[in-house]
mmCIF file of C-alpha atoms and ligand atoms in Angstrom:
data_model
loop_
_atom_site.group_PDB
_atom_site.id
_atom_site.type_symbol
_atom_site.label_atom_id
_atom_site.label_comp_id
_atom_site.label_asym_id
_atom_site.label_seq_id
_atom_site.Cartn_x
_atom_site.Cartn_y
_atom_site.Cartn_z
ATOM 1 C CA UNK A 5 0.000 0.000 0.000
ATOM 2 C CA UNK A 6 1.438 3.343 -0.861
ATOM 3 C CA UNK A 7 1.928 5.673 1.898
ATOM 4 C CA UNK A 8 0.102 9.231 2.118
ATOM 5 C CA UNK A 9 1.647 11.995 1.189
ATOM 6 C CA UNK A 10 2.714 14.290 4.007
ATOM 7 C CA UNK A 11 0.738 17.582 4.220
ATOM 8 C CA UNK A 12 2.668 19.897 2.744
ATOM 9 C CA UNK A 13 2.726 23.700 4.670
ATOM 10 C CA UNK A 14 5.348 26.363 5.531
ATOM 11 C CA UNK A 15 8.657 25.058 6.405
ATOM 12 C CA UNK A 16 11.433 26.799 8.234
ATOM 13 C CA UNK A 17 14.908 26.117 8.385
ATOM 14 C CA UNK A 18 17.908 27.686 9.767
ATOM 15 C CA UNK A 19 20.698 28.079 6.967
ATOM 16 C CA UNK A 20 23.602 29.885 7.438
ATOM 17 C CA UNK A 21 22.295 31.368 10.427
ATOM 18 C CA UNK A 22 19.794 32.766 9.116
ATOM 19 C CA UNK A 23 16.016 31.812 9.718
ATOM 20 C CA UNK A 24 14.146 31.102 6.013
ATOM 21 C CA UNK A 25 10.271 29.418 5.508
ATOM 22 C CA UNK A 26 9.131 28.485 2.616
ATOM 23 C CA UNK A 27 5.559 27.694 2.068
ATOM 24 C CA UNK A 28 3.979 24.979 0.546
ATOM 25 C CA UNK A 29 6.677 22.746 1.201
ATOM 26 C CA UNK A 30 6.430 19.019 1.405
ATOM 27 C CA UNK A 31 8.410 17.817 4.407
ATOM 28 C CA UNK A 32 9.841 14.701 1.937
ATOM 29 C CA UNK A 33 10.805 16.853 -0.063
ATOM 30 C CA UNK A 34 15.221 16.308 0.000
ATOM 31 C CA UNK A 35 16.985 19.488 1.467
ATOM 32 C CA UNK A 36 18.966 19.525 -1.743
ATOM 33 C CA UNK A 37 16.088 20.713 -3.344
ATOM 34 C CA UNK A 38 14.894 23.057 -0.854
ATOM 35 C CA UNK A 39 18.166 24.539 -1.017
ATOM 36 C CA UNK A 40 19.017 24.670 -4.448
ATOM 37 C CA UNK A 41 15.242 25.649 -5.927
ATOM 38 C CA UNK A 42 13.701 27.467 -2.619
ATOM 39 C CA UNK A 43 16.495 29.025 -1.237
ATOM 40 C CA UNK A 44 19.017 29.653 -4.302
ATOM 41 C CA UNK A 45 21.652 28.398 -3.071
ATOM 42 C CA UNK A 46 23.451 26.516 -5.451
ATOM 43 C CA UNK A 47 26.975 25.430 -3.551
ATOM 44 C CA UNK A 48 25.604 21.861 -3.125
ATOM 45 C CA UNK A 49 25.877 19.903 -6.385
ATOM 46 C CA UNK A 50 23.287 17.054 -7.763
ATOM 47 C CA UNK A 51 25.928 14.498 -8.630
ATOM 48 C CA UNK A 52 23.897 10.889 -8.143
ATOM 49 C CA UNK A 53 21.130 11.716 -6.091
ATOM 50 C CA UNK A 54 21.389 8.798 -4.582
ATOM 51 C CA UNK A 55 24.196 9.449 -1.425
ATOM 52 C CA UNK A 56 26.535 7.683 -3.123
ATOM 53 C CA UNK A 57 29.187 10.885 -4.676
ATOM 54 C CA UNK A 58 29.123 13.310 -1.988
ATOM 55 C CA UNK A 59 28.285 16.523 -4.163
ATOM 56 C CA UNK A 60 25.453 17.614 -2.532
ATOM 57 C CA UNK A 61 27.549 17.766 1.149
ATOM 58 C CA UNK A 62 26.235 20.300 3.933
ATOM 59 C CA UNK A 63 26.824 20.144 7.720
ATOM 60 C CA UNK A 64 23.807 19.837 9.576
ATOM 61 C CA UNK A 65 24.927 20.068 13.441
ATOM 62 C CA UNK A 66 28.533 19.568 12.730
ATOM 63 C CA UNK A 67 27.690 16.408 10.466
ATOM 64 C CA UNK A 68 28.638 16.329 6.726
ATOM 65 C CA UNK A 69 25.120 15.204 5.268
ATOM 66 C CA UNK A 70 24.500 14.101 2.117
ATOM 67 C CA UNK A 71 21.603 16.569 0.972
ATOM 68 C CA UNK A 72 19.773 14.520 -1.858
ATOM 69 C CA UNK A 73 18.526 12.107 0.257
ATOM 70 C CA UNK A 74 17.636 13.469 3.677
ATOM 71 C CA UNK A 75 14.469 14.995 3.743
ATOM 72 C CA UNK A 76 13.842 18.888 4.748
ATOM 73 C CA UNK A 77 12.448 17.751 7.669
ATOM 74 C CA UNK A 78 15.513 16.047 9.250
ATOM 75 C CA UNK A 79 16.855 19.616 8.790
ATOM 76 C CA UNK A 80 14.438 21.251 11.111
ATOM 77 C CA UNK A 81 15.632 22.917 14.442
ATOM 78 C CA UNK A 82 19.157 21.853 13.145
ATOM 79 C CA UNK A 83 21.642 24.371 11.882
ATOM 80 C CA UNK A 84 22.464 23.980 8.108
ATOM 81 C CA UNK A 85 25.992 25.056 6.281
ATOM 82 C CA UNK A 86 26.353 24.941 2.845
ATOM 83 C CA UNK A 87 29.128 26.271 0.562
ATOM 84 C CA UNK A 88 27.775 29.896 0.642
ATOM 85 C CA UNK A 89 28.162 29.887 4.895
ATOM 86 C CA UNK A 90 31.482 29.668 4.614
ATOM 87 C CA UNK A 91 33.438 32.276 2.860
ATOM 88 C CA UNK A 92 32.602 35.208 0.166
ATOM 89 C CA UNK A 93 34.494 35.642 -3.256
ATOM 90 C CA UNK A 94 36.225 38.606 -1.356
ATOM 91 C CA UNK A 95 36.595 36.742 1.985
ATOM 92 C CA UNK A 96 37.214 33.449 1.379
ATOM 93 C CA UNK A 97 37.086 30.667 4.058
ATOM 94 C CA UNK A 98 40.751 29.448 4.724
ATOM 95 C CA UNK A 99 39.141 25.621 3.390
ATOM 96 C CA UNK A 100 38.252 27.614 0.339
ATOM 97 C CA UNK A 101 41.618 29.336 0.222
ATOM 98 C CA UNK A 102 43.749 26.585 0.248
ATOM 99 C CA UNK A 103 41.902 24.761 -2.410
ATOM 100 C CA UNK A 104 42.399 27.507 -4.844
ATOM 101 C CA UNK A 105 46.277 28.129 -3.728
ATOM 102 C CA UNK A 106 46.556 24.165 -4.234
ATOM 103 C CA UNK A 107 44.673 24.306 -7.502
ATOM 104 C CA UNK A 108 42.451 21.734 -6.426
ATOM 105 C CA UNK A 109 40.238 21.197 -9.415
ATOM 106 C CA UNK A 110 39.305 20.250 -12.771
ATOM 107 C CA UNK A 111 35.988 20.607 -13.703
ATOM 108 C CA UNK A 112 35.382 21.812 -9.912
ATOM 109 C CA UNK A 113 31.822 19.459 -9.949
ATOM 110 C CA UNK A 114 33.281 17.391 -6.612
ATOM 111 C CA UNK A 115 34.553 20.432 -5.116
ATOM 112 C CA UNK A 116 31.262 21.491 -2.922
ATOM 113 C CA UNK A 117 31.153 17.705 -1.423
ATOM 114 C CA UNK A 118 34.819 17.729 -1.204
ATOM 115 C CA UNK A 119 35.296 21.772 0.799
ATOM 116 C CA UNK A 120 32.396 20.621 3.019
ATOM 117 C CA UNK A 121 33.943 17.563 4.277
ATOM 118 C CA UNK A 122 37.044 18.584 4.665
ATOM 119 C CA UNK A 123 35.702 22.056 6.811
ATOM 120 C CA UNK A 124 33.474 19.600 9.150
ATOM 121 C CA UNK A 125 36.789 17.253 9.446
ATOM 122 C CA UNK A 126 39.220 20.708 10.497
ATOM 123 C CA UNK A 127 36.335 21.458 13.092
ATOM 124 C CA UNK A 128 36.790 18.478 15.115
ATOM 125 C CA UNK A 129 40.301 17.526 13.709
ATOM 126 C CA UNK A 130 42.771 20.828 13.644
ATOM 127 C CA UNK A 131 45.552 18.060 13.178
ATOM 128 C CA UNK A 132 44.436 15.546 10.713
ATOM 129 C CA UNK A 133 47.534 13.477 8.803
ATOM 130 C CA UNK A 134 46.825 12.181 4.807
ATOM 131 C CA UNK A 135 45.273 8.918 6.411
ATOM 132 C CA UNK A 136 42.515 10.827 8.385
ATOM 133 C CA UNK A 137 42.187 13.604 5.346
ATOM 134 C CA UNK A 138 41.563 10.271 3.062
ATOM 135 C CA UNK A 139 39.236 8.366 5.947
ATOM 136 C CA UNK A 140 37.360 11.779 5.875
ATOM 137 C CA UNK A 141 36.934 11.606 2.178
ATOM 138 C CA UNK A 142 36.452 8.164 0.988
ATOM 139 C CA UNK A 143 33.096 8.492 -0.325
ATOM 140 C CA UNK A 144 33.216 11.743 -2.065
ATOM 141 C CA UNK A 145 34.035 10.794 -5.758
ATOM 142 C CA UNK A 146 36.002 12.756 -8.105
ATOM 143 C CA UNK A 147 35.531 11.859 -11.512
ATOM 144 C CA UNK A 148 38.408 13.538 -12.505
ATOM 145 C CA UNK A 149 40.933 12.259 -10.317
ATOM 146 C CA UNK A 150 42.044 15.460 -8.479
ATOM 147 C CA UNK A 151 42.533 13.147 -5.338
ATOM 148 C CA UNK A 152 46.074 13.875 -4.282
ATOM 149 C CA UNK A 153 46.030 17.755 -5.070
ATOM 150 C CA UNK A 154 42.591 17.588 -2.683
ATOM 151 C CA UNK A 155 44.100 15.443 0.328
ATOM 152 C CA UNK A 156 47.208 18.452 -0.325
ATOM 153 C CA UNK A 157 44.584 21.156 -0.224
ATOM 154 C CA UNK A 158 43.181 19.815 2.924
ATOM 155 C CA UNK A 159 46.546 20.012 4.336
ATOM 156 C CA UNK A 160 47.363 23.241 3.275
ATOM 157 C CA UNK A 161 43.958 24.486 4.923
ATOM 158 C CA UNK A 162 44.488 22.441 8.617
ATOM 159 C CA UNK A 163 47.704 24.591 8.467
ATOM 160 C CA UNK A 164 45.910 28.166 7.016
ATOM 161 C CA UNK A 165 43.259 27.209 10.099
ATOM 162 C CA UNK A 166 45.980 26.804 13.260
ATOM 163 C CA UNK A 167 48.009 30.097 11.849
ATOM 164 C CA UNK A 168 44.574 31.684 11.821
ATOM 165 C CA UNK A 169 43.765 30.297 15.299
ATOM 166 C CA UNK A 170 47.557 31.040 16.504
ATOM 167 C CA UNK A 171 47.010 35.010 15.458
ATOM 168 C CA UNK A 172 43.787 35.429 17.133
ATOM 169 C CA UNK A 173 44.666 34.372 20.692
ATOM 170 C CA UNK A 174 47.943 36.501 20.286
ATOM 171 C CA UNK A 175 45.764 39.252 19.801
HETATM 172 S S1 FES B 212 24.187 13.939 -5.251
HETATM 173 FE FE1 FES B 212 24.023 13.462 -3.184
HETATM 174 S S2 FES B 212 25.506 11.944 -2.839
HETATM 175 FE FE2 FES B 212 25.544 12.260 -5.005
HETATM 176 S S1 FES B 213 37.397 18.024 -10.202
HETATM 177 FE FE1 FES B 213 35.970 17.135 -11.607
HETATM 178 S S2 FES B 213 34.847 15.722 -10.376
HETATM 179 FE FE2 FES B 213 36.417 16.440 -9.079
#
């Protein structure tokens, strides 16, 4: 037997730290798309839409979450990140930084899955070596095969992070 559709009314989320509802909003409905087609943010990818790439990453609580297949409604009450939270073209986040300085792409399509796993792995790991980088990346696929520039990148960005860290308590 099929089951009923949930009722579909305003939903709010917190992205970014900032407070958005959306109306008319089925609570299946997968963040991904809330994100993406409600709220215009377009950091997260669709790669597979299955959980199985990682391109659609966001941290929800901390937790890098595969967006295309968690419903909006796991997201409730929870804080969500995406791509957009973390740095501006003029202010880039040091993950972002270190990324470009290592060159870290090809056709960039992995590199939303890739920043936001590697910023929620510097949160709770400021000292990660290549194994832990790798362990924290395992299941984000890059078609192009950018693999050892990214494990560099994430490197190069644990290191931009503790000289960040290391200036502000000096100060
Ligand atoms: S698009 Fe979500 S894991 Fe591939
Ligand atoms: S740079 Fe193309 S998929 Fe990773």
């Amino acid at each position: 037997m099929a089951h009923p559709t949930p009722h579909a009314g305003p939903l709010t989320l917190t992205v970014n730290g900032a407070s958005r509802t959306i109306e008319g909003a089925s609570p299946d409905t997968p963040l991904l798309y809330i994100l993406r087609n409600d709220f215009e943010l377009n950091g997260p990818k669709y790669g597979c839409g299955l959980g199985q790439c990682g391109a659609c990453a966001v941290i929800v609580d901390g937790q890098p979450t595969r967006s295309c297949v968690v419903p909006a409604s796991v997201a409730i009450g929870r804080e969500v990140t995406t791509l957009e939270g973390l740095g501006t073209p003029t202010a880039l986040h040091p993950v972002q930084r270190a990324f470009i300085d290592e060159q870290a792409a090809q056709c960039g399509y992995c590199l939303n899955g890739m920043i936001m796993s590697a910023k929620a792995l510097l949160d709770r790991n400021p000292y990660p070596d290549d194994d832990a980088i790798r362990d924290a990346l395992r299941y984000n696929l890059c078609r192009c095969g950018t693999h050892f520039e990214i494990v560099k990148a994430v490197r190069r960005a644990a290191d931009y992070l503790r000289a960040e860290r290391a200036h502000e308590s000096e100060r």
